[in-house]
Coordinates of C-alpha atoms and ligand atoms in Angstrom, one line a residue:
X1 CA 59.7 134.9 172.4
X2 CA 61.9 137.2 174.4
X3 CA 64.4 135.6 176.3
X4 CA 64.7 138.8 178.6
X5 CA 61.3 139.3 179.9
X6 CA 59.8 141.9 182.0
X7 CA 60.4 145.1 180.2
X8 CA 58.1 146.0 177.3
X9 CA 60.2 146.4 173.8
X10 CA 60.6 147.4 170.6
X11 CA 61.3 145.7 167.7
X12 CA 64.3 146.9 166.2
X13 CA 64.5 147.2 161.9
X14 CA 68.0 146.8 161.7
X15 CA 67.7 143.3 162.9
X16 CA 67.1 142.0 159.2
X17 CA 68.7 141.4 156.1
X18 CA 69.8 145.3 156.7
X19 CA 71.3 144.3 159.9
X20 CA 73.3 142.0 157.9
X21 CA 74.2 144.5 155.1
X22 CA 75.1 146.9 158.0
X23 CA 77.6 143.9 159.5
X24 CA 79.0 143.3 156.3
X25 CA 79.2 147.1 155.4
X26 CA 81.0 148.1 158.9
X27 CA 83.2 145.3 159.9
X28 CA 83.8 143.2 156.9
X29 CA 84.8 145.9 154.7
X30 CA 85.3 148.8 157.0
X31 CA 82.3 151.1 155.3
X32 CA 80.6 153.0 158.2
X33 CA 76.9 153.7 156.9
X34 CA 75.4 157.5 157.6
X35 CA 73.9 157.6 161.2
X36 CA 72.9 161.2 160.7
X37 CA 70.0 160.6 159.3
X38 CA 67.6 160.1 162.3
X39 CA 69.5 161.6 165.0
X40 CA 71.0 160.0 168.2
X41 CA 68.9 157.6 168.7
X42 CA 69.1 153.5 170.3
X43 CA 68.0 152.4 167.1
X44 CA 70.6 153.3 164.9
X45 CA 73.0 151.8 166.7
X46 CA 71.1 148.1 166.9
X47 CA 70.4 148.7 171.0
X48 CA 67.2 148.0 171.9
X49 CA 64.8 149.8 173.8
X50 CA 63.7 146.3 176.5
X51 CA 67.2 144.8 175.7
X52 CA 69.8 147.5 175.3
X53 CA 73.2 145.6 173.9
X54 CA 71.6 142.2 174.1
X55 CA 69.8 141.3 171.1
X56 CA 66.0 141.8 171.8
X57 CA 65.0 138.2 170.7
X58 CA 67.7 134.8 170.5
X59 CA 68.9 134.7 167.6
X60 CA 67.5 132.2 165.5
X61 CA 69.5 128.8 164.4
X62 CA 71.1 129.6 161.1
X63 CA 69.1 128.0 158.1
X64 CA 69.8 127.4 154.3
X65 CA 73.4 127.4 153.5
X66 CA 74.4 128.7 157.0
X67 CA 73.4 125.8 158.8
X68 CA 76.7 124.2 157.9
X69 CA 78.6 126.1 159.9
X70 CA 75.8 125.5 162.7
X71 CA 76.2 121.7 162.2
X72 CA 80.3 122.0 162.0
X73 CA 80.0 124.0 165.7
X74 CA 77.4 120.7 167.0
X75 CA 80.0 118.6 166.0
X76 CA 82.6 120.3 167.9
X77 CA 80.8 120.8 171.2
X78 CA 81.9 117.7 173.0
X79 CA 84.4 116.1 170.8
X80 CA 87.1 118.5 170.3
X81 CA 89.9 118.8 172.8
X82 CA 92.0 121.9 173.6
X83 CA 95.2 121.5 171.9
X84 CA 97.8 121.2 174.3
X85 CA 95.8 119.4 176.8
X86 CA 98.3 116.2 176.8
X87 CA 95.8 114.0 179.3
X88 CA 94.6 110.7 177.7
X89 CA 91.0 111.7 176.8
X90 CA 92.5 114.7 175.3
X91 CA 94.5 112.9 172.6
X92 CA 92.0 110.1 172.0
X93 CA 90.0 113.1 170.4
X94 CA 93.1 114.6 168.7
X95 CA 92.6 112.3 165.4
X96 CA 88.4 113.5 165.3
X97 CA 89.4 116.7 165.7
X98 CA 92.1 116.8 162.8
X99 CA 89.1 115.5 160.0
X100 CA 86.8 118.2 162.0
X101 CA 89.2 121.0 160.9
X102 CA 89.5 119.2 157.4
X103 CA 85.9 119.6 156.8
X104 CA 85.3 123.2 158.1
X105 CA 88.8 124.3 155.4
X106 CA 86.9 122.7 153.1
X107 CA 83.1 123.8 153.1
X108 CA 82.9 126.5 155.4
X109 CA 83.4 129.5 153.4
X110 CA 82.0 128.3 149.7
X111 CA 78.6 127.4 150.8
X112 CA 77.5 131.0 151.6
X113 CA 78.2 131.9 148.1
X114 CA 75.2 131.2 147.4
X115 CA 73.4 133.6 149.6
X116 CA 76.0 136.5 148.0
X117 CA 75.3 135.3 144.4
X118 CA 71.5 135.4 144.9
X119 CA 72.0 139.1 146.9
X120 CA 74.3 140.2 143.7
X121 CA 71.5 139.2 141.3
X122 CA 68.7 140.6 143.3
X123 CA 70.6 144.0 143.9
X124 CA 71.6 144.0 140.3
X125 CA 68.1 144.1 139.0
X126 CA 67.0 146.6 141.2
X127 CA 69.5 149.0 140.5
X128 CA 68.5 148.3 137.0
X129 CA 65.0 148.6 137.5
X130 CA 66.0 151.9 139.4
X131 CA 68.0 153.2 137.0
X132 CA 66.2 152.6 133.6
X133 CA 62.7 153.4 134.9
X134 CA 63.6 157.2 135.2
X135 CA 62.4 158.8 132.0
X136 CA 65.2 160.4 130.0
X137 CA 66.5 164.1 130.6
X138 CA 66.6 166.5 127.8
X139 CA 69.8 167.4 128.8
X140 CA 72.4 164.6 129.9
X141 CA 72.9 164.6 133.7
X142 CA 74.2 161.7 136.0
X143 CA 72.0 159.1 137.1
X144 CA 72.2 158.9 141.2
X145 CA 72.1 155.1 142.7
X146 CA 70.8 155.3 146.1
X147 CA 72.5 154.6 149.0
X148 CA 70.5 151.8 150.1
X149 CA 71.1 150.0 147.0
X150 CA 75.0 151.2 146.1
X151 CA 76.9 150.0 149.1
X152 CA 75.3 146.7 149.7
X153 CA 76.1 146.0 145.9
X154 CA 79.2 147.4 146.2
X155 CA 80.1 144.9 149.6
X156 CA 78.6 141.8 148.1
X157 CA 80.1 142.6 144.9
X158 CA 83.8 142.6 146.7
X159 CA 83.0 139.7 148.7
X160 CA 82.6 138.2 144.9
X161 CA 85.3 139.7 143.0
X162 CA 82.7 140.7 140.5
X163 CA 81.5 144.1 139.2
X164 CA 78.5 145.8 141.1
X165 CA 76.2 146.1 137.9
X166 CA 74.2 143.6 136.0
X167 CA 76.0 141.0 134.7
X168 CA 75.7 137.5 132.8
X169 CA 76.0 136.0 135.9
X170 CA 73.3 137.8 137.0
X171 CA 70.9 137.1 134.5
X172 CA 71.8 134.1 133.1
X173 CA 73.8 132.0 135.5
X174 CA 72.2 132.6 138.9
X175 CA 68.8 133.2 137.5
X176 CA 68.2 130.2 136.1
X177 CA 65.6 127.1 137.5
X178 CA 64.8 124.1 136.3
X179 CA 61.1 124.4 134.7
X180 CA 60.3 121.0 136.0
X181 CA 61.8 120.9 139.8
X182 CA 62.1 117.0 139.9
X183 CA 64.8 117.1 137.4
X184 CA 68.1 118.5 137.0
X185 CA 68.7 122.0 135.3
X186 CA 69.7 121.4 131.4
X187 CA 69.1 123.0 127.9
X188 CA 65.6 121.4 127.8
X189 CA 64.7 121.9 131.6
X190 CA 65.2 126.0 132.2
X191 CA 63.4 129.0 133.1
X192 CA 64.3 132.2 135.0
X193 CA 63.4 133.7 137.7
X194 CA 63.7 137.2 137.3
X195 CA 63.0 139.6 134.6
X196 CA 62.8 142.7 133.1
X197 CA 60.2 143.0 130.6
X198 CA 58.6 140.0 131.2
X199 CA 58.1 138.9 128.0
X200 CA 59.4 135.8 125.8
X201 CA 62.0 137.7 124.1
X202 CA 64.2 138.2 126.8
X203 CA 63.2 134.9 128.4
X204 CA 64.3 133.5 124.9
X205 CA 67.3 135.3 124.8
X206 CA 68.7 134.3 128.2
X207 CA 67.4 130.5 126.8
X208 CA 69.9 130.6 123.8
X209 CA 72.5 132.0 126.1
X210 CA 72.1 129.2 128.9
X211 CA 71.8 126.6 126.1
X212 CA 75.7 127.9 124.9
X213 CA 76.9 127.8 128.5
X214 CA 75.0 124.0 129.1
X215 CA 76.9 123.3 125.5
X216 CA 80.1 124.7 126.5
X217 CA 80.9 122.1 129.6
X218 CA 81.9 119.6 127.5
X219 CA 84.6 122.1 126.6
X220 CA 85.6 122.7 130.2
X221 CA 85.7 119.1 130.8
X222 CA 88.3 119.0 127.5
X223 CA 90.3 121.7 129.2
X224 CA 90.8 119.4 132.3
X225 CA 91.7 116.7 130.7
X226 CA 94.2 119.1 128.8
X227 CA 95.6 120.5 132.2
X228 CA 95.9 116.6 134.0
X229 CA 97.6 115.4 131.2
X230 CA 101.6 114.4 132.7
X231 CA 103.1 114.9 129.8
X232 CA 102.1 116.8 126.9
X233 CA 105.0 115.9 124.2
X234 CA 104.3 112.1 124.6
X235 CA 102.4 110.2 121.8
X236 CA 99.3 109.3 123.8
X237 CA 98.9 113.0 125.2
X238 CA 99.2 114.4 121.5
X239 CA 96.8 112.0 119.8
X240 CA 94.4 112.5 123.1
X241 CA 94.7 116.5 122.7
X242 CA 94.1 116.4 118.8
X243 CA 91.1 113.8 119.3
X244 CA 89.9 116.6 122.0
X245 CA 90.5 119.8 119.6
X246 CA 88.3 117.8 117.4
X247 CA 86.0 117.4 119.8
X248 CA 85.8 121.1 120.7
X249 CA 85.2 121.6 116.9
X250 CA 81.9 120.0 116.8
X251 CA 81.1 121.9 120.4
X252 CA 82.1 125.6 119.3
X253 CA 80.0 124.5 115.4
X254 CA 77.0 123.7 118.1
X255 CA 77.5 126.9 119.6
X256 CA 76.7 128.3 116.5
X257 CA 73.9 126.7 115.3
X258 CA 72.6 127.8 119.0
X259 CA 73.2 131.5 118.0
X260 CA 71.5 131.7 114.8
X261 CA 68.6 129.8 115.8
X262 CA 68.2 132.6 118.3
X263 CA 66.5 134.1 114.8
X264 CA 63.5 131.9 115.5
X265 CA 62.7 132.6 119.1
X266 CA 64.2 136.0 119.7
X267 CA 62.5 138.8 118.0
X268 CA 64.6 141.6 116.9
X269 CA 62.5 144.7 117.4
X270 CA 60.8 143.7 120.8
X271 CA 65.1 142.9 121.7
X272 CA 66.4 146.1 120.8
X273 CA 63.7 148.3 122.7
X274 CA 61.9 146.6 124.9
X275 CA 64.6 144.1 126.4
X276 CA 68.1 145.6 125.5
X277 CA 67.6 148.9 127.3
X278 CA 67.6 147.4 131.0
X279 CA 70.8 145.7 130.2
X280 CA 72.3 149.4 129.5
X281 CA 75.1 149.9 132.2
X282 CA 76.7 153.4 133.4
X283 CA 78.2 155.4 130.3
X284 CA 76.0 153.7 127.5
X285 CA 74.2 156.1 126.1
X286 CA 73.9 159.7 127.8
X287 CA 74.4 159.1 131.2
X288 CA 77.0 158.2 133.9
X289 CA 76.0 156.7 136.8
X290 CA 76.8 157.7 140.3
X291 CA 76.7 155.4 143.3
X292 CA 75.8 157.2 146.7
X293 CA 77.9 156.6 149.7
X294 CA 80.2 154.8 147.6
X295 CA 83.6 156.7 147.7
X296 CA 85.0 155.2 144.7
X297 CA 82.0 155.3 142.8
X298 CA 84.3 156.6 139.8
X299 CA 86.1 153.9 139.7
X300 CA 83.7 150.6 139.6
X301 CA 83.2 148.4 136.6
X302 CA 80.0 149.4 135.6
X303 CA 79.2 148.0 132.2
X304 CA 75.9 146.1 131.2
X305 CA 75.8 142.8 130.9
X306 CA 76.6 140.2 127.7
X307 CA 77.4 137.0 126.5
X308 CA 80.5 138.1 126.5
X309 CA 80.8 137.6 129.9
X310 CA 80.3 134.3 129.7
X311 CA 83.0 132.2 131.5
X312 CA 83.1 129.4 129.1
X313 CA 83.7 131.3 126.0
X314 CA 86.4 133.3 127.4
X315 CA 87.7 129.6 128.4
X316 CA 87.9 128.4 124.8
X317 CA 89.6 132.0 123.9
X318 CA 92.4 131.0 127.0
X319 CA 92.3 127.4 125.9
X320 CA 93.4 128.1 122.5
X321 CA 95.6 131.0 123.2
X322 CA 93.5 133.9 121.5
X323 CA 95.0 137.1 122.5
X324 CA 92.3 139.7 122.9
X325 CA 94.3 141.6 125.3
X326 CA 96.6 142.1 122.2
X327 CA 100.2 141.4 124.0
X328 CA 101.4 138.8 121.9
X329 CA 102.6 140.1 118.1
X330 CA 101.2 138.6 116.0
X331 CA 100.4 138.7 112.3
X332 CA 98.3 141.3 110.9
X333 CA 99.1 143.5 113.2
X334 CA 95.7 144.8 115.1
X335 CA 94.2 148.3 114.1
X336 CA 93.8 151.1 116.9
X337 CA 90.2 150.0 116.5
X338 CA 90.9 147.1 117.6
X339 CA 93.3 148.0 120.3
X340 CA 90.5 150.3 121.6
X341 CA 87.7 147.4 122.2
X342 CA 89.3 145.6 124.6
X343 CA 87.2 145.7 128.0
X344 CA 87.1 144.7 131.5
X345 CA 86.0 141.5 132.9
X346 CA 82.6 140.9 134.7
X347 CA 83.1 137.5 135.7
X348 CA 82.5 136.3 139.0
X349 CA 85.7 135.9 140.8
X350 CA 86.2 132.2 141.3
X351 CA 85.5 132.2 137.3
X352 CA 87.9 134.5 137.1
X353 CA 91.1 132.8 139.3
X354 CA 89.8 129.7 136.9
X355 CA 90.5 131.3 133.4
X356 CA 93.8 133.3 135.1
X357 CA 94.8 129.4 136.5
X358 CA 94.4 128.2 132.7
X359 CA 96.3 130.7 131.4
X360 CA 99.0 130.1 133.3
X361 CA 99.1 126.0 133.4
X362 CA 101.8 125.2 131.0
X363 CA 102.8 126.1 127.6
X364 CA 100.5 126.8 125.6
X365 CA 98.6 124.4 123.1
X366 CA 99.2 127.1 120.5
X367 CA 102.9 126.8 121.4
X368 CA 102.8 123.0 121.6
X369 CA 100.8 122.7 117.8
X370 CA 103.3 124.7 116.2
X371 CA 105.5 122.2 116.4
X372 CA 103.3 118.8 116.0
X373 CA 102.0 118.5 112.7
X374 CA 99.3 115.9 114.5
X375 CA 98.1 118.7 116.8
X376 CA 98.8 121.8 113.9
X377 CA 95.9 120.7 111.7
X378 CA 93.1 120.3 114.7
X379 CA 94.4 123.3 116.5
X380 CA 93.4 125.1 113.4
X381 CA 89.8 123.8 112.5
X382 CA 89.2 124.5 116.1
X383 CA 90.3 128.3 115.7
X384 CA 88.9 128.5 112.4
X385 CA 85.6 126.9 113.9
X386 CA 85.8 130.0 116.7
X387 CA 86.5 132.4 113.7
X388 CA 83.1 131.4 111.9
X389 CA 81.1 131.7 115.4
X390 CA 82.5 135.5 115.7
X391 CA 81.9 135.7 112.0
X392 CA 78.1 134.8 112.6
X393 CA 77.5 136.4 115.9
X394 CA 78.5 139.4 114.3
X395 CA 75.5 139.2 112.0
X396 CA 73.8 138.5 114.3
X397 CA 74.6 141.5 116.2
X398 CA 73.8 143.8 113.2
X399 CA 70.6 141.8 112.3
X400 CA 69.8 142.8 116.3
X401 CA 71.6 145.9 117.1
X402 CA 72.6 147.6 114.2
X403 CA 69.6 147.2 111.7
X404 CA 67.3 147.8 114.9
X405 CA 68.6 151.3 115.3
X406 CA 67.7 152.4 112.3
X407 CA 64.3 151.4 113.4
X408 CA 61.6 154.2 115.1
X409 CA 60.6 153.1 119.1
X410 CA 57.3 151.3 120.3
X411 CA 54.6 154.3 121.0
X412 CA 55.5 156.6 117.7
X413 CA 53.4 157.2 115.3
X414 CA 55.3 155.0 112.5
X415 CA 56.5 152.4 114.9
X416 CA 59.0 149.8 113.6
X417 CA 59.2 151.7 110.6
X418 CA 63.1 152.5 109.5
X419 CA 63.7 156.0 110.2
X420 CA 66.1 158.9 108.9
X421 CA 70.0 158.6 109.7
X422 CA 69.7 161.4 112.1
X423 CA 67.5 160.3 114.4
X424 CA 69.2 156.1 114.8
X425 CA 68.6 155.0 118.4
X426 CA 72.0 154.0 120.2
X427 CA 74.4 151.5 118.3
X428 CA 76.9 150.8 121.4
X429 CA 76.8 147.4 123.4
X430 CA 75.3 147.2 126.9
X431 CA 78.5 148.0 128.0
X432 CA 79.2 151.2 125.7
X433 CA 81.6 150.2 123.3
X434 CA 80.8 150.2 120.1
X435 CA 79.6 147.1 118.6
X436 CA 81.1 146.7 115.2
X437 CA 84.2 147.4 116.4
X438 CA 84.3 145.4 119.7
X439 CA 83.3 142.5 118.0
X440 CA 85.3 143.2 114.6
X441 CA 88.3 142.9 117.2
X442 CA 87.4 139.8 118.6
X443 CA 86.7 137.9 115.3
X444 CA 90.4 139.7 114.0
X445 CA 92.2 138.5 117.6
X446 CA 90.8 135.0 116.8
X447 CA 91.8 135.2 112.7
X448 CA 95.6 136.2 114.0
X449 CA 95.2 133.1 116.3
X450 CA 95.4 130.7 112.8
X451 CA 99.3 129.1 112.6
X452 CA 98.3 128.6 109.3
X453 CA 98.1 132.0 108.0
X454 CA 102.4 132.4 109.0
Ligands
LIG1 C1 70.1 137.9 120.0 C2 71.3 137.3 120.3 C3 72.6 138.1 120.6 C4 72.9 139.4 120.4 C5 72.0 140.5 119.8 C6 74.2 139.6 120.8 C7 74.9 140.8 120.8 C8 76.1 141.0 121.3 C9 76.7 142.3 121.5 C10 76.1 143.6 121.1 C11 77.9 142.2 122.0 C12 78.9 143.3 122.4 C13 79.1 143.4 123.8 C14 78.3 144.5 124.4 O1 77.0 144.5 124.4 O2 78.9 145.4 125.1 C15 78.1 140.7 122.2 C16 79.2 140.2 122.8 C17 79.4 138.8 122.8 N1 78.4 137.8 122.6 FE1 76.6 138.1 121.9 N2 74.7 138.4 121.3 C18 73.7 137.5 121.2 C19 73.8 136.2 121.5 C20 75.0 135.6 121.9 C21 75.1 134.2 122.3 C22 73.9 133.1 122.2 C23 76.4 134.0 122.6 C24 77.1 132.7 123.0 C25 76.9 131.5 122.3 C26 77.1 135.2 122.4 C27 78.4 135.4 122.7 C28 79.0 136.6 122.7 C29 80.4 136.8 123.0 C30 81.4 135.7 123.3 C31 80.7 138.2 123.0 C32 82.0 138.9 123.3 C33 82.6 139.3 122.0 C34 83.4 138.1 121.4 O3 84.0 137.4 122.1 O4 83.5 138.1 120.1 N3 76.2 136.1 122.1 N4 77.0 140.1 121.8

């Protein structure tokens, strides 16, 4: 119902989830959308014909996650005093007014999350849809994101701190469901909602994945435990922290049954061509991508998604003080290969301040075992148990990647057959690097991670 009757009005399309892509675009991050496009007209500018500046129907309570901050301004109306008002009634609301303010500091901004993690994922897939529906060129020539779909991804990504591309987030993390609503989310209880292909490989694939990160919290709740200790050098804490490394021992051998049992739900073939291919981010394979209306567009983080980005395994890297990013020297020294394969992160951002927070806790359990004979020998099983996950993942990866390019495409004439040298389909990860190498690194950063091998 219009709450300014009398004129007759249209309804305006920017009052939507555009209008709110618009308001975040505009004022939150200071990106003015084109107006060109249809002229000088009311409607660009949200004024409405009946209305003008006033919105052209009340605007509705806020619902889902918003409501909060609804029920947070209910609460205020009434029992909140003005500050420096120094009259009895004023300051008998002073003490109400104090938890108020507690509770909007602490719920008021992560709650929408939600809403920008569930945007991210949505706009993820369609610019992957978008992109990787175009039939190849002959000749290699950038692939153009629209507008519509580049700057909102681009603004919700920011408001993230996570890359504006597919991610493991985005398929994995923020896709997922329980299959049976009346019961909590677990390895047993999963599905997803969205999907590229549609068929049980990838929906098996993105099982075995959830099932490492469902595995893995046992390990995060090991790293708390590690980080709360008060003092590390006393007896208790060591025999505590060398039970724990144990502990994460059987969890990382776990996470490696879960990867080679991917073998009997994931099939290879139907992987590399039919699911692998919409992970593909700008760069992998021919073409670069180019995000419309997005100044910086050169710049972004724009690599497919993986595992890899899994929060939890970089956690057990950070934990254990495995130095992908190659600062520390260490013994053998790494290749130029090796050097070469290090990548960005595509972690959302709260992920990201966690593993950054870790790292920088206290000295490091590597430091610590080097001088505990107690905490030596588990520190080492656990790093040797990592070593023989990156040792199988990488046959995995060849048994899925590499063996798979040597295959011909669905729709040839001698489909699935193996096919000449020449003509191998691309050998890169989702993210272009190439995959012996990137993981060759990672299994070598781990190996140089070993205190027994000095
Ligand atoms: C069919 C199953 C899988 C295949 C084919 C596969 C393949 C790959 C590839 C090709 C990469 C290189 C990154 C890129 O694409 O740019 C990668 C990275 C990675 N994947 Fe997987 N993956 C599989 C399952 C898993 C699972 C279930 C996990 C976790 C338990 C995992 C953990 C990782 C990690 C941690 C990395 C980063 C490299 C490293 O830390 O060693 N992968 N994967």
């Amino acid at each position: 119902m219009s709450f300014i009757s009398g004129l007759p009005h249209r309804s305006s399309p920017y009052f939507s989830v555009g209008h709110f892509f618009r308001v975040l675009n505009a004022s939150v991050f200071g990106v003015e959308p084109s107006r060109a496009i249809a002229g000088f007209k009311l409607e660009n500018y949200d004024v409405d014909y009946a209305t003008g500046f006033f919105p052209p129907e009340p605007l509705p309570r806020l619902s889902g996650p918003f409501e909060l901050w609804e029920r947070a301004l209910d609460d205020a109306e009434g029992n909140i005093s003005l500050g420096e008002d120094t009259r009895e009634s004023a300051k008998a609301k002073r003490p109400y007014g104090e938890s108020w303010r507690e509770r909007v500091r602490a719920v008021s901004i992560r709650e929408p999350d939600c809403f920008l993690q569930r945007a991210h994922m949505i706009l993820a897939f369609l610019v992957h849809f978008y992109v990787h529906s175009q039939p190849p060129s002959d000749t290699p020539t950038p692939v153009h994101v629209p507008e519509s779909l580049a700057i909102p991804i681009v603004n919700v990504s920011r408001a993230l701190g996570i890359a504006p591309v597919l991610t493991f987030a985005d398929t994995v993390l923020w896709n997922a469901i329980p299959a049976d609503s009346q019961l909590p989310i677990s390895a047993n209880n999963i599905k997803f909602v969205r999907s590229f292909s549609g068929n049980s490989t990838e929906k098996n694939f993105h099982i075995a994945s959830a099932k490492a990160e469902l595995r893995g919290v046992e390990i995060l709740r090991i790293i708390e435990d590690y980080a709360q200790l008060p003092d590390i050098v006393d007896v208790h804490a060591v025999s505590k922290t060398a039970r724990d490394l144990r502990r994460l021992v059987t969890v990382v051998q776990d996470l490696t049954d879960i990867l080679q049992n991917v073998k009997e739900a994931v099939d290879p073939y139907s992987f590399y061509w039919e699911v692998r291919p919409w992970f593909r981010g700008s760069g992998c394979g021919a073409s670069k991508w180019i995000y419309d209306g997005v100044p910086e567009s050169d710049s972004l983080d724009l690599a497919g998604p993986s595992a890899g980005q899994s929060s939890v395994m970089h956690a057990i890297d950070v934990y254990l003080d495995v130095d992908h990013q190659l600062y520390q020297k260490r013994s053998p020294a790494p290749s130029e290969e090796n050097k070469r394969a290090d990548k960005g992160r595509y972690m959302p951002g709260d992920h990201q301040a966690f593993l950054r927070d870790l790292a920088a806790l206290r000295v490091s359990i590597r430091t610590r075992a080097k001088t505990s004979p107690l905490l030596r020998e588990s520190y080492d099983l656990a790093v040797l148990a990592l070593k023989k996950f990156r040792d199988a993942h990488m046959r995995v990866a060849c048994l899925y990647v590499i063996s798979m390019a040597n295959t011909t495409p669905p729709g040839t004439p001698e489909e699935g057959s193996e096919r000449q040298r020449t003509q191998q389909g691309p050998r890169q990860g989702t993210g272009g690097s190439h995959i012996s190498s990137l993981l060759k690194a990672g299994r070598d950063a781990t190996d140089r991670t070993l205190l027994g091998r000095r």
